[in-house]
Structures are given as structure tokens and as C-alpha cells.
Coordinates of C-alpha atoms in Angstrom, one line a residue:
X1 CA 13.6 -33.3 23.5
X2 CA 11.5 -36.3 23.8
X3 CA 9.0 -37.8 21.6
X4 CA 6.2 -36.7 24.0
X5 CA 7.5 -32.7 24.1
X6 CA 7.8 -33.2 20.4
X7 CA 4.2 -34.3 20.1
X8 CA 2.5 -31.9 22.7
X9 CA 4.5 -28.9 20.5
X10 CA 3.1 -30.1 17.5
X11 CA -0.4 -30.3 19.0
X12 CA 0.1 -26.6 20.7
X13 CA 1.2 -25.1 17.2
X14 CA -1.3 -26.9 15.3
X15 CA -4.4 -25.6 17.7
X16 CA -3.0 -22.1 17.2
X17 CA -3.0 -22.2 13.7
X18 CA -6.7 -23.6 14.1
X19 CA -7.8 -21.3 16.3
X20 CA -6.6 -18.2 13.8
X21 CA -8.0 -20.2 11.0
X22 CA -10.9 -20.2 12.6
X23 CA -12.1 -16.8 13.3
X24 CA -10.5 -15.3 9.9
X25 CA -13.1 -17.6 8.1
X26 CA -15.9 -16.4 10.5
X27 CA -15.1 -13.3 8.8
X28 CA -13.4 -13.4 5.6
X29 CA -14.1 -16.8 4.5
X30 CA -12.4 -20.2 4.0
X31 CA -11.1 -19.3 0.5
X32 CA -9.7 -16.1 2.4
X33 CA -7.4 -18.7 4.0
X34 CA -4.0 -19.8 2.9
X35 CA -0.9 -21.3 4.4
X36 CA 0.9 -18.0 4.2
X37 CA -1.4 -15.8 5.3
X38 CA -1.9 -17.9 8.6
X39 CA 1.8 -18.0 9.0
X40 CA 2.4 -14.2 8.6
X41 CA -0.9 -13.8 11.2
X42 CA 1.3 -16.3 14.0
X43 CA 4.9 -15.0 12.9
X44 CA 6.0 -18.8 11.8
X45 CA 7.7 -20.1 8.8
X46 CA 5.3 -21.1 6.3
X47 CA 6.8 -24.8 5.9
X48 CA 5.4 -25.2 9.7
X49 CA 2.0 -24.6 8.6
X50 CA 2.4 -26.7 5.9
X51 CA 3.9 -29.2 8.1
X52 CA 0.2 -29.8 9.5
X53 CA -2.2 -29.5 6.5
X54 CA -0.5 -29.9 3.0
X55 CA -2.9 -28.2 1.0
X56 CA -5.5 -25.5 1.5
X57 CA -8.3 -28.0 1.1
X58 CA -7.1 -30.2 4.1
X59 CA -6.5 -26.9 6.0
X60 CA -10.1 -25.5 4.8
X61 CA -11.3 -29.1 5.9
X62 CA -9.5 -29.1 9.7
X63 CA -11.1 -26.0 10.3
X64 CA -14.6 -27.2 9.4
X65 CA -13.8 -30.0 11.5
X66 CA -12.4 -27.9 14.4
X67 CA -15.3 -25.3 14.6
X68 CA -17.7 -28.4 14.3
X69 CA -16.2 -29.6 17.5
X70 CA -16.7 -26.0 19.2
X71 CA -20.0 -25.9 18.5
X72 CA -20.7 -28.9 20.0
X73 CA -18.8 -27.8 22.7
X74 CA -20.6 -24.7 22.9
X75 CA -24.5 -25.4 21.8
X76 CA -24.8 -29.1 21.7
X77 CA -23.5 -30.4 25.1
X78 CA -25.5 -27.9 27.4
X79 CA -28.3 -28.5 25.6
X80 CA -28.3 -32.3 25.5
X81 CA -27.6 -32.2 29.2
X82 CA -31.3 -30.4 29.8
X83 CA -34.1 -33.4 29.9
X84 CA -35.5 -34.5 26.9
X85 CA -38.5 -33.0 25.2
X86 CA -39.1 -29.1 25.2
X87 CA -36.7 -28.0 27.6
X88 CA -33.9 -29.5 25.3
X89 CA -34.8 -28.2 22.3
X90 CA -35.2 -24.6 23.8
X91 CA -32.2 -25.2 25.3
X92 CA -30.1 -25.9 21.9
X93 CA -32.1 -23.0 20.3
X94 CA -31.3 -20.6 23.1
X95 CA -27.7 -22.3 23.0
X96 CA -27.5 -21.3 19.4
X97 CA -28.6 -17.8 20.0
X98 CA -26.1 -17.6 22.6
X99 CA -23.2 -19.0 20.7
X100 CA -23.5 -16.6 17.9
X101 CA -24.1 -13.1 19.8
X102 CA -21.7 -13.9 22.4
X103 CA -19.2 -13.8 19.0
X104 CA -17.4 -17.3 20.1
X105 CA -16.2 -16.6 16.4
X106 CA -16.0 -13.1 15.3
X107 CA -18.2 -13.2 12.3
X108 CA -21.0 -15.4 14.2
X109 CA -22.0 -18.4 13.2
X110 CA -19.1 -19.9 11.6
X111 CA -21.5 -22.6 10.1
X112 CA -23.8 -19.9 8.4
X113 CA -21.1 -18.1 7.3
X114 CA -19.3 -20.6 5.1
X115 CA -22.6 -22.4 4.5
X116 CA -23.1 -18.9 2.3
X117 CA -19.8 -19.0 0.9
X118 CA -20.0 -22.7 -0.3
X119 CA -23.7 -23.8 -0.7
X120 CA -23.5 -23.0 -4.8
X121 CA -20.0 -24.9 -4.9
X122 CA -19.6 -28.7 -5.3
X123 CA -16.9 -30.5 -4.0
X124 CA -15.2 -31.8 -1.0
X125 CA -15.8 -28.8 1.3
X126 CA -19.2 -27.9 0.6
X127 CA -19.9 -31.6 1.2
X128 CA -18.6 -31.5 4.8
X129 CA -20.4 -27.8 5.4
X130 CA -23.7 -29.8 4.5
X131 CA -23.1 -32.3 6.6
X132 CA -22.9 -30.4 9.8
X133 CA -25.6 -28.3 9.0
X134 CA -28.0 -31.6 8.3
X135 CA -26.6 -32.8 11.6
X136 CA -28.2 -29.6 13.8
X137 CA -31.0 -30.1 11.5
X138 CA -31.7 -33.4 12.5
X139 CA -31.1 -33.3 15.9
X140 CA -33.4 -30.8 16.2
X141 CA -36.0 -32.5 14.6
X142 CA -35.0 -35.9 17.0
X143 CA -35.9 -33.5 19.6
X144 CA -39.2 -32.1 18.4
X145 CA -39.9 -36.0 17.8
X146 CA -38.9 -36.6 22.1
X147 CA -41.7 -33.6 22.5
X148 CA -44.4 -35.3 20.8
X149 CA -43.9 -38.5 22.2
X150 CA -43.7 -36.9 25.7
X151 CA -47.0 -35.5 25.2
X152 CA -45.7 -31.7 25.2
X153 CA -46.4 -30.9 21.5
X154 CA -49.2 -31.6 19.5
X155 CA -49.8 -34.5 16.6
X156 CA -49.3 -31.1 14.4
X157 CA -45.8 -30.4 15.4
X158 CA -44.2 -32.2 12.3
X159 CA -40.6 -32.3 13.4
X160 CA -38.7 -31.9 10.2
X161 CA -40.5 -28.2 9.4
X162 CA -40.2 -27.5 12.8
X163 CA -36.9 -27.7 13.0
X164 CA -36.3 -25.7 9.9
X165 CA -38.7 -22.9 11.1
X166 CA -36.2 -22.4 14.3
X167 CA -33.3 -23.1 12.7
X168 CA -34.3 -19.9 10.0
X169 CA -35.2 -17.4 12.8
X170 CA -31.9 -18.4 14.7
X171 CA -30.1 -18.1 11.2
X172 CA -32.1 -14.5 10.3
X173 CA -30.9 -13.2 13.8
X174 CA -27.2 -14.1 12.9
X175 CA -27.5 -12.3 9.7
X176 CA -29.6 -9.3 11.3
X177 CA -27.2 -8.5 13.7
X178 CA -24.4 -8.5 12.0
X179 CA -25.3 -7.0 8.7
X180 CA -27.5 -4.3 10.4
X181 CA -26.1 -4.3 14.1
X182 CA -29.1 -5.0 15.2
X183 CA -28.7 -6.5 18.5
X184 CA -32.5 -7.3 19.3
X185 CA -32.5 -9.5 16.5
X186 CA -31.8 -12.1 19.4
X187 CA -34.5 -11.6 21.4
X188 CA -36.9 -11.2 18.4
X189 CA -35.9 -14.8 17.0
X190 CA -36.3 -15.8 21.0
X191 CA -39.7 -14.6 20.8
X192 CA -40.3 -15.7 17.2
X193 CA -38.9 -19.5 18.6
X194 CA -41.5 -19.4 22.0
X195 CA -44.2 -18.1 20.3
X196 CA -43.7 -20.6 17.4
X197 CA -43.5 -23.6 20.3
X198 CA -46.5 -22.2 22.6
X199 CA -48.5 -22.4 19.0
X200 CA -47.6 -26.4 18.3
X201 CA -47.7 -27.3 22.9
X202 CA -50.5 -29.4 24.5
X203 CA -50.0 -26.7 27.1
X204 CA -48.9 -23.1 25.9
X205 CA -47.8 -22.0 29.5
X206 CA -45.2 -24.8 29.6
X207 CA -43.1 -22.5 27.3
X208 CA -41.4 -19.8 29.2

């Protein structure tokens, strides 16, 4: 076998064990993970597991970094390619909504979910969960920022609480529907998010 068939194996088997990492942490956590678990779950030898991460921080860390890059996929791309201003940030907060009731990870939000699991916990893993979630944060705020200086919201529209106020209705309808199958919890924090916008716009009718 060559060194390229070698590689492109390695890469195959490691997104695999990724991908499974992923969604059990959606739904049981990332402490719920472990090297043998995963390798039961894909039917492969534990040492081939191993072979990737070497510890169940690094693995707990690769998955934080892989579902970081499938939300981007997922939320941040189509948003960012909306113009700037208020169709963008709607955009990224309709994108969010999306992301999580379409269940691109079983348990929702993977973000929210672990964000739960390790906001009381110091250390390497809860560092990395922060920094994603500060990320979103500020880059909705960026956005809310573009809006003002565009002229569509008001001087009032201070960007950082802004963004937190969206972030917490996208956030309460992840919970919602999940812990109470509620699935209009969507359209209540899409309401809850244009009616929170058509409040702070130089022109309410510009939000649909």
C-alpha cells in the first residue's frame, strides 16, 4: 500500500471515530466518551482509536474542535454569505435555529450541551468550550455593530447585550424542545428574536 492509501485510511478511520464521538456527546456528554466505548460502537480494536488521540482529553479536545468546524459549516458560512447588517445577523440566528432542530447532532446544540456539562469545571476542556461559545458571541455582536453603522439599528442597540439576548432565546429553544418536546419553541425564539430586532430598527418593517 502506498503512503498516500495509508494516509487517506487513516484520515477515513479517524473522521468515523469523530463523527460517532460527536453525536454520543450531543447526548451523553464528553466524559461519557472513552477510547473503548468508541471502538466497541465502530467494531475496531481499541489500540486503533488510540492510535489517533492518546488520551481522553485529546479525544474530548478533537471532538470540540470537529463540531466547532460543523458549526461553522452549518450556521456560520450561510450566514456570513448574506450582506452585512441585519440580514446577516438574522441569518446566523435563523442558521442557529436551524442547526439545532434539524438535530445535525442528536442532542442539539452540541455547544450548549457540553457548555452545561463543563461551565463549573476548570481546565483544558472547558477552556476550549468557552472559547467557541465567546467566538458566536462576538460575532454576533460584530454584526449588530455592521447594523448600527449601516443605519438599520438604533444608537440604542448596544451590540454586546444584544447579542446575548439572541443568543438566550436561541439557547432557551434548544433546551425547550428537547427537555419538553416542544417543537414551537423554534418559532417562539424566531418571534422572540424579530420582535426583539423590530424594537432596536430605524425602520421596524425592514424585519421580516
Amino acid at each position: 500500500m502506498t503512503q498516500d492509501g495509508r494516509l487517506a485510511r487513516g484520515n477515513e478511520s479517524r473522521r468515523r471515530i469523530l463523527e460517532r464521538a460527536m453525536a454520543t456527546a450531543s447526548q451523553d456528554g464528553l466524559e461519557a466518551l472513552s477510547i473503548g466505548r468508541l471502538a466497541t460502537d465502530l467494531g475496531v480494536s481499541k489500540s486503533g482509536v488510540f492510535a489517533h488521540f492518546g488520551s481522553k482529553e485529546e479525544l474530548q479536545a478533537a471532538v470540540i474542535r470537529a463540531a466547532g468546524a460543523v458549526f461553522a459549516r452549518e450556521v456560520i458560512a450561510p450566514g456570513l454569505n448574506l450582506p452585512p447588517g441585519l440580514p446577516r445577523l438574522l441569518g446566523l440566528c435563523d442558521g442557529w435555529l436551524d442547526y439545532s432542530q434539524r438535530r445535525v447532532f442528536p442532542g442539539g446544540c452540541f455547544f450548549y450541551a457540553a457548555g452545561a456539562e463543563f461551565d463549573a469545571r476548570p481546565g483544558r476542556i472547558r477552556d476550549l468550550l468557552a472559547d467557541a461559545r465567546r467566538d458566536w458571541l462576538r460575532l454576533c455582536a460584530q454584526t449588530v455593530t455592521d447594523a448600527r453603522h449601516l443605519g438599520e439599528l438604533t444608537e440604542a442597540a448596544d451590540p454586546v447585550q444584544v447579542a446575548f439576548e439572541l443568543d438566550a432565546l436561541a439557547c432557551a429553544a434548544n433546551s425547550t424542545a428537547l427537555l419538553l418536546d416542544e417543537p414551537l419553541a423554534y418559532e417562539r425564539a424566531r418571534a422572540g428574536i424579530r420582535d426583539r430586532l423590530r424594537a432596536l430598527a430605524t425602520r421596524p418593517d425592514s424585519v421580516p
